[in-house]
Amino acid sequence: MTRVLITNDDGIEAPGLHRLALAAAKAGFDVVVAAPARDSSGASAAISAVAQDGRIIVEERKLPDLDGVPAYAVTGTPAMAALIATRGAFGDPPEVVLSGINRGANAGPAVLHSGTVGAALTGAAYGCQGLAVSLDLADGDLTDDDRHWDTAAVYAVALLSLLDGLPQSTVLNLNVPDLPADQVRGLCRARFGRFGQVQMRIAERGSGFVRTALEDSGAHLEPGTDMALLADGYATVTPLQPLGEAAVDLPDLADLLTAV
């Protein structure tokens, strides 16, 4: 039975985490939950934690409808939870890090900063397969209770079956529209767009401070990109790897030093 770590960056109380863990458990996976004790959105793959006497603080939790599934609140980042899980902190190390379901799409440049994706990439860097799952919250007026978390969970569990056939340490980044499952138009491989849903701007500068704000990028949606396909009602998947070298040629570095 495949051992799956469920984590996220929205915190252990997030409904997306609970729905994902429940779907994985019902599908027959050996599930353990270890997620940040509080919201850690934007943590990327940072490795940090609150410690006492050199010990990372971990609290056992019981999650709704998940009797028999061990769950732990970690006073650290999602990547820290994934890292210590691979070292046996929560029992047998996982074979898969399943991270999400995130509130909001992780598409385009947003994956660089996402704690959801960062946890999956960290697990992959230490020998696990990884899947990061996000729900595109196109309608910002809905409450968590009105979101279609189960749609994203269904797609995530289906994609888990692909991981065994992929190269070691591959991570799949999945984004799902916030729609009933029968209204999603399909699942497509997507490339990253150049722009995410929102961009940061400088709202105010003053002596000793800078205030930022987020605004709709208003960017043209490029065909075939994750953002364009999501807008058209498709779920998207993009394969990632945690570490890689750029396929570029460099000049003769010895000559570069002699020119200094």
Short mmCIF file of C-alpha atoms in Angstrom, two decimals:
data_model
loop_
_atom_site.label_atom_id
_atom_site.label_comp_id
_atom_site.label_asym_id
_atom_site.label_seq_id
_atom_site.Cartn_x
_atom_site.Cartn_y
_atom_site.Cartn_z
CA MET A 1 0.00 0.00 0.00
CA THR A 2 1.44 3.36 -1.02
CA ARG A 3 2.29 5.62 1.91
CA VAL A 4 1.07 9.19 1.24
CA LEU A 5 1.85 12.32 3.25
CA ILE A 6 -0.92 14.93 3.04
CA THR A 7 0.25 18.48 3.73
CA ASN A 8 -0.60 22.02 2.63
CA ASP A 9 0.26 25.67 3.21
CA ASP A 10 -3.19 26.90 4.35
CA GLY A 11 -2.81 25.17 7.71
CA ILE A 12 -4.08 21.99 9.29
CA GLU A 13 -7.58 23.37 9.82
CA ALA A 14 -8.12 24.08 6.10
CA PRO A 15 -11.07 22.25 4.49
CA GLY A 16 -9.10 21.50 1.34
CA LEU A 17 -6.59 19.48 3.36
CA HIS A 18 -9.36 17.49 5.06
CA ARG A 19 -11.13 16.67 1.77
CA LEU A 20 -7.88 15.62 0.12
CA ALA A 21 -6.89 13.36 3.01
CA LEU A 22 -10.37 11.81 3.07
CA ALA A 23 -10.32 11.11 -0.68
CA ALA A 24 -6.86 9.53 -0.51
CA ALA A 25 -7.82 7.36 2.45
CA LYS A 26 -11.04 6.21 0.74
CA ALA A 27 -8.98 5.32 -2.35
CA GLY A 28 -6.98 2.87 -0.23
CA PHE A 29 -3.76 4.79 0.32
CA ASP A 30 -1.89 4.64 3.62
CA VAL A 31 -2.41 8.25 4.69
CA VAL A 32 -0.64 10.39 7.28
CA VAL A 33 -1.34 14.11 7.65
CA ALA A 34 1.33 16.60 8.72
CA ALA A 35 0.62 20.25 7.99
CA PRO A 36 1.52 23.67 9.37
CA ALA A 37 -0.21 24.63 12.58
CA ARG A 38 -1.14 27.95 10.97
CA ASP A 39 -1.40 29.48 7.52
CA SER A 40 1.99 29.41 5.75
CA SER A 41 0.95 30.63 2.31
CA GLY A 42 3.81 32.01 0.25
CA ALA A 43 6.44 30.02 2.19
CA SER A 44 7.75 28.39 -1.00
CA ALA A 45 10.27 25.67 -0.03
CA ALA A 46 11.55 27.49 3.06
CA ILE A 47 12.77 25.21 5.85
CA SER A 48 11.92 26.85 9.16
CA ALA A 49 10.13 25.92 12.36
CA VAL A 50 9.48 26.98 15.92
CA ALA A 51 11.66 24.92 18.23
CA GLN A 52 12.04 24.48 21.97
CA ASP A 53 15.35 23.11 23.23
CA GLY A 54 16.20 22.16 19.66
CA ARG A 55 12.96 20.21 19.16
CA ILE A 56 10.43 21.09 16.47
CA ILE A 57 7.02 21.44 18.11
CA VAL A 58 4.53 18.87 16.79
CA GLU A 59 0.98 18.42 18.11
CA GLU A 60 -1.22 15.39 17.41
CA ARG A 61 -4.65 16.29 16.03
CA LYS A 62 -7.91 14.50 15.26
CA LEU A 63 -9.40 15.68 11.99
CA PRO A 64 -13.12 15.49 11.09
CA ASP A 65 -14.22 12.26 9.35
CA LEU A 66 -10.66 10.94 9.44
CA ASP A 67 -10.77 8.43 12.26
CA GLY A 68 -7.73 6.20 12.13
CA VAL A 69 -5.69 8.68 10.05
CA PRO A 70 -2.81 10.07 12.13
CA ALA A 71 -2.55 13.83 11.89
CA TYR A 72 0.04 16.29 13.18
CA ALA A 73 0.18 20.07 13.38
CA VAL A 74 3.76 21.19 12.76
CA THR A 75 4.96 24.60 13.94
CA GLY A 76 6.91 25.06 10.73
CA THR A 77 6.61 25.54 7.01
CA PRO A 78 5.03 23.02 4.62
CA ALA A 79 8.47 22.11 3.28
CA MET A 80 9.68 21.44 6.82
CA ALA A 81 6.74 19.10 7.39
CA ALA A 82 7.58 17.27 4.15
CA LEU A 83 11.28 17.10 4.93
CA ILE A 84 10.96 15.64 8.41
CA ALA A 85 8.32 13.22 7.12
CA THR A 86 10.88 11.80 4.68
CA ARG A 87 13.15 11.23 7.67
CA GLY A 88 10.55 9.21 9.58
CA ALA A 89 9.14 11.88 11.89
CA PHE A 90 5.58 10.56 11.49
CA GLY A 91 6.23 6.84 11.13
CA ASP A 92 7.26 5.15 7.92
CA PRO A 93 8.53 7.71 5.39
CA PRO A 94 6.04 8.51 2.62
CA GLU A 95 6.46 7.48 -0.99
CA VAL A 96 4.30 10.37 -2.18
CA VAL A 97 3.87 13.93 -0.91
CA LEU A 98 0.34 15.09 -1.77
CA SER A 99 0.05 18.80 -1.04
CA GLY A 100 -3.19 20.83 -1.00
CA ILE A 101 -5.94 21.49 -1.73
CA ASN A 102 -4.77 25.08 -1.91
CA ARG A 103 -7.15 28.04 -1.77
CA GLY A 104 -6.51 29.58 -5.18
CA ALA A 105 -4.66 28.51 -8.30
CA ASN A 106 -0.91 28.02 -8.30
CA ALA A 107 -0.27 28.87 -11.91
CA GLY A 108 2.38 30.73 -13.84
CA PRO A 109 5.03 32.47 -11.71
CA ALA A 110 3.01 31.82 -8.53
CA VAL A 111 4.50 28.33 -8.25
CA LEU A 112 7.84 29.90 -7.30
CA HIS A 113 6.35 31.27 -4.08
CA SER A 114 3.76 28.63 -3.29
CA GLY A 115 4.15 26.70 -0.06
CA THR A 116 1.84 24.07 -1.54
CA VAL A 117 4.19 23.45 -4.45
CA GLY A 118 7.25 23.95 -2.25
CA ALA A 119 6.24 21.03 -0.02
CA ALA A 120 5.80 18.70 -2.99
CA LEU A 121 9.12 19.77 -4.50
CA THR A 122 10.90 19.28 -1.17
CA GLY A 123 9.52 15.77 -0.85
CA ALA A 124 10.65 15.04 -4.40
CA ALA A 125 14.14 16.33 -3.68
CA TYR A 126 14.38 13.65 -0.99
CA GLY A 127 13.13 10.71 -3.01
CA CYS A 128 9.32 11.00 -3.02
CA GLN A 129 6.97 11.53 -5.90
CA GLY A 130 4.92 14.69 -5.51
CA LEU A 131 1.56 16.15 -6.42
CA ALA A 132 0.50 19.73 -5.62
CA VAL A 133 -3.24 20.43 -5.88
CA SER A 134 -4.95 23.83 -6.06
CA LEU A 135 -8.52 25.01 -6.54
CA ASP A 136 -8.98 28.06 -8.74
CA LEU A 137 -11.15 30.50 -6.76
CA ALA A 138 -12.47 32.50 -9.68
CA ASP A 139 -15.52 33.62 -7.70
CA GLY A 140 -14.13 35.45 -4.69
CA ASP A 141 -17.54 35.86 -3.01
CA LEU A 142 -18.08 32.18 -2.13
CA THR A 143 -17.35 30.79 1.31
CA ASP A 144 -15.23 27.70 1.94
CA ASP A 145 -18.42 25.69 2.45
CA ASP A 146 -19.52 26.53 -1.09
CA ARG A 147 -16.28 25.52 -2.79
CA HIS A 148 -15.92 22.36 -4.87
CA TRP A 149 -13.07 20.81 -2.91
CA ASP A 150 -14.25 17.32 -3.82
CA THR A 151 -13.79 18.03 -7.52
CA ALA A 152 -10.12 18.82 -6.97
CA ALA A 153 -9.76 15.76 -4.71
CA VAL A 154 -11.16 13.47 -7.42
CA TYR A 155 -8.66 14.76 -9.98
CA ALA A 156 -5.80 14.50 -7.49
CA VAL A 157 -6.50 10.87 -6.59
CA ALA A 158 -6.81 9.99 -10.29
CA LEU A 159 -3.41 11.56 -11.01
CA LEU A 160 -1.74 9.60 -8.22
CA SER A 161 -1.98 6.52 -10.42
CA LEU A 162 0.30 8.20 -12.98
CA LEU A 163 3.19 8.87 -10.61
CA ASP A 164 4.61 5.35 -10.62
CA GLY A 165 5.20 5.57 -14.36
CA LEU A 166 7.04 8.91 -14.21
CA PRO A 167 10.75 9.54 -13.62
CA GLN A 168 11.82 9.51 -10.00
CA SER A 169 11.20 12.75 -8.10
CA THR A 170 8.70 14.11 -10.60
CA VAL A 171 6.12 16.55 -9.23
CA LEU A 172 2.78 17.21 -10.90
CA ASN A 173 1.23 20.64 -10.39
CA LEU A 174 -2.55 20.33 -10.67
CA ASN A 175 -5.02 23.23 -10.86
CA VAL A 176 -8.75 22.56 -10.91
CA PRO A 177 -11.65 24.96 -11.64
CA ASP A 178 -14.06 25.59 -8.78
CA LEU A 179 -16.87 23.70 -10.48
CA PRO A 180 -18.88 20.51 -10.01
CA ALA A 181 -16.92 17.59 -11.44
CA ASP A 182 -19.38 17.10 -14.32
CA GLN A 183 -18.89 20.71 -15.40
CA VAL A 184 -15.09 20.56 -15.70
CA ARG A 185 -14.33 20.30 -19.42
CA GLY A 186 -11.42 17.88 -19.01
CA LEU A 187 -7.81 17.56 -17.89
CA CYS A 188 -5.04 19.08 -20.02
CA ARG A 189 -1.29 19.30 -19.81
CA ALA A 190 -0.41 22.98 -19.63
CA ARG A 191 2.68 25.11 -19.83
CA PHE A 192 3.21 27.97 -17.42
CA GLY A 193 1.92 31.36 -18.43
CA ARG A 194 4.11 34.43 -18.08
CA PHE A 195 1.61 36.01 -15.70
CA GLY A 196 -0.36 34.78 -12.71
CA GLN A 197 -3.86 35.82 -11.71
CA VAL A 198 -2.60 38.77 -9.70
CA GLN A 199 0.54 40.84 -9.56
CA MET A 200 2.10 42.83 -6.79
CA ARG A 201 2.51 46.57 -7.13
CA ILE A 202 3.96 49.25 -4.90
CA ALA A 203 0.98 51.09 -3.43
CA GLU A 204 2.92 53.54 -1.32
CA ARG A 205 6.51 54.44 -0.50
CA GLY A 206 7.63 56.53 2.42
CA SER A 207 10.45 57.11 4.83
CA GLY A 208 11.30 53.70 6.25
CA PHE A 209 8.42 51.74 4.69
CA VAL A 210 6.93 50.32 1.51
CA ARG A 211 3.29 49.24 1.19
CA THR A 212 2.34 46.70 -1.44
CA ALA A 213 -0.98 45.72 -2.99
CA LEU A 214 -2.24 42.94 -5.24
CA GLU A 215 -4.18 43.63 -8.38
CA ASP A 216 -5.58 41.67 -11.30
CA SER A 217 -2.79 41.37 -13.82
CA GLY A 218 -5.15 42.03 -16.72
CA ALA A 219 -2.67 40.07 -18.80
CA HIS A 220 -3.59 38.49 -22.12
CA LEU A 221 -4.22 34.79 -21.60
CA GLU A 222 -1.82 32.89 -23.83
CA PRO A 223 -3.35 29.80 -25.48
CA GLY A 224 -2.13 26.54 -23.98
CA THR A 225 -1.06 28.07 -20.68
CA ASP A 226 -2.40 27.04 -17.30
CA MET A 227 -4.24 30.32 -16.75
CA ALA A 228 -5.92 30.26 -20.17
CA LEU A 229 -7.07 26.66 -19.83
CA LEU A 230 -8.37 27.25 -16.31
CA ALA A 231 -10.36 30.23 -17.57
CA ASP A 232 -11.89 27.93 -20.20
CA GLY A 233 -13.02 25.45 -17.55
CA TYR A 234 -10.27 22.83 -17.84
CA ALA A 235 -8.22 21.28 -15.07
CA THR A 236 -4.51 21.61 -15.83
CA VAL A 237 -1.42 19.62 -14.95
CA THR A 238 2.21 20.66 -15.39
CA PRO A 239 5.14 18.30 -14.61
CA LEU A 240 7.97 19.77 -12.53
CA GLN A 241 11.29 18.62 -11.12
CA PRO A 242 12.80 19.93 -7.88
CA LEU A 243 16.31 20.51 -9.17
CA GLY A 244 17.69 20.94 -12.64
CA GLU A 245 20.44 22.62 -14.58
CA ALA A 246 19.67 25.12 -17.32
CA ALA A 247 20.51 23.84 -20.80
CA VAL A 248 22.57 26.89 -21.79
CA ASP A 249 26.11 27.36 -23.02
CA LEU A 250 28.47 29.54 -21.01
CA PRO A 251 31.54 31.37 -22.36
CA ASP A 252 35.04 30.19 -21.49
CA LEU A 253 35.17 30.95 -17.78
CA ALA A 254 38.98 31.04 -17.67
CA ASP A 255 38.98 33.84 -20.23
CA LEU A 256 36.36 35.64 -18.19
CA LEU A 257 38.66 35.77 -15.16
CA THR A 258 41.65 37.02 -17.11
CA ALA A 259 39.59 39.94 -18.34
CA VAL A 260 38.97 41.19 -14.79
#
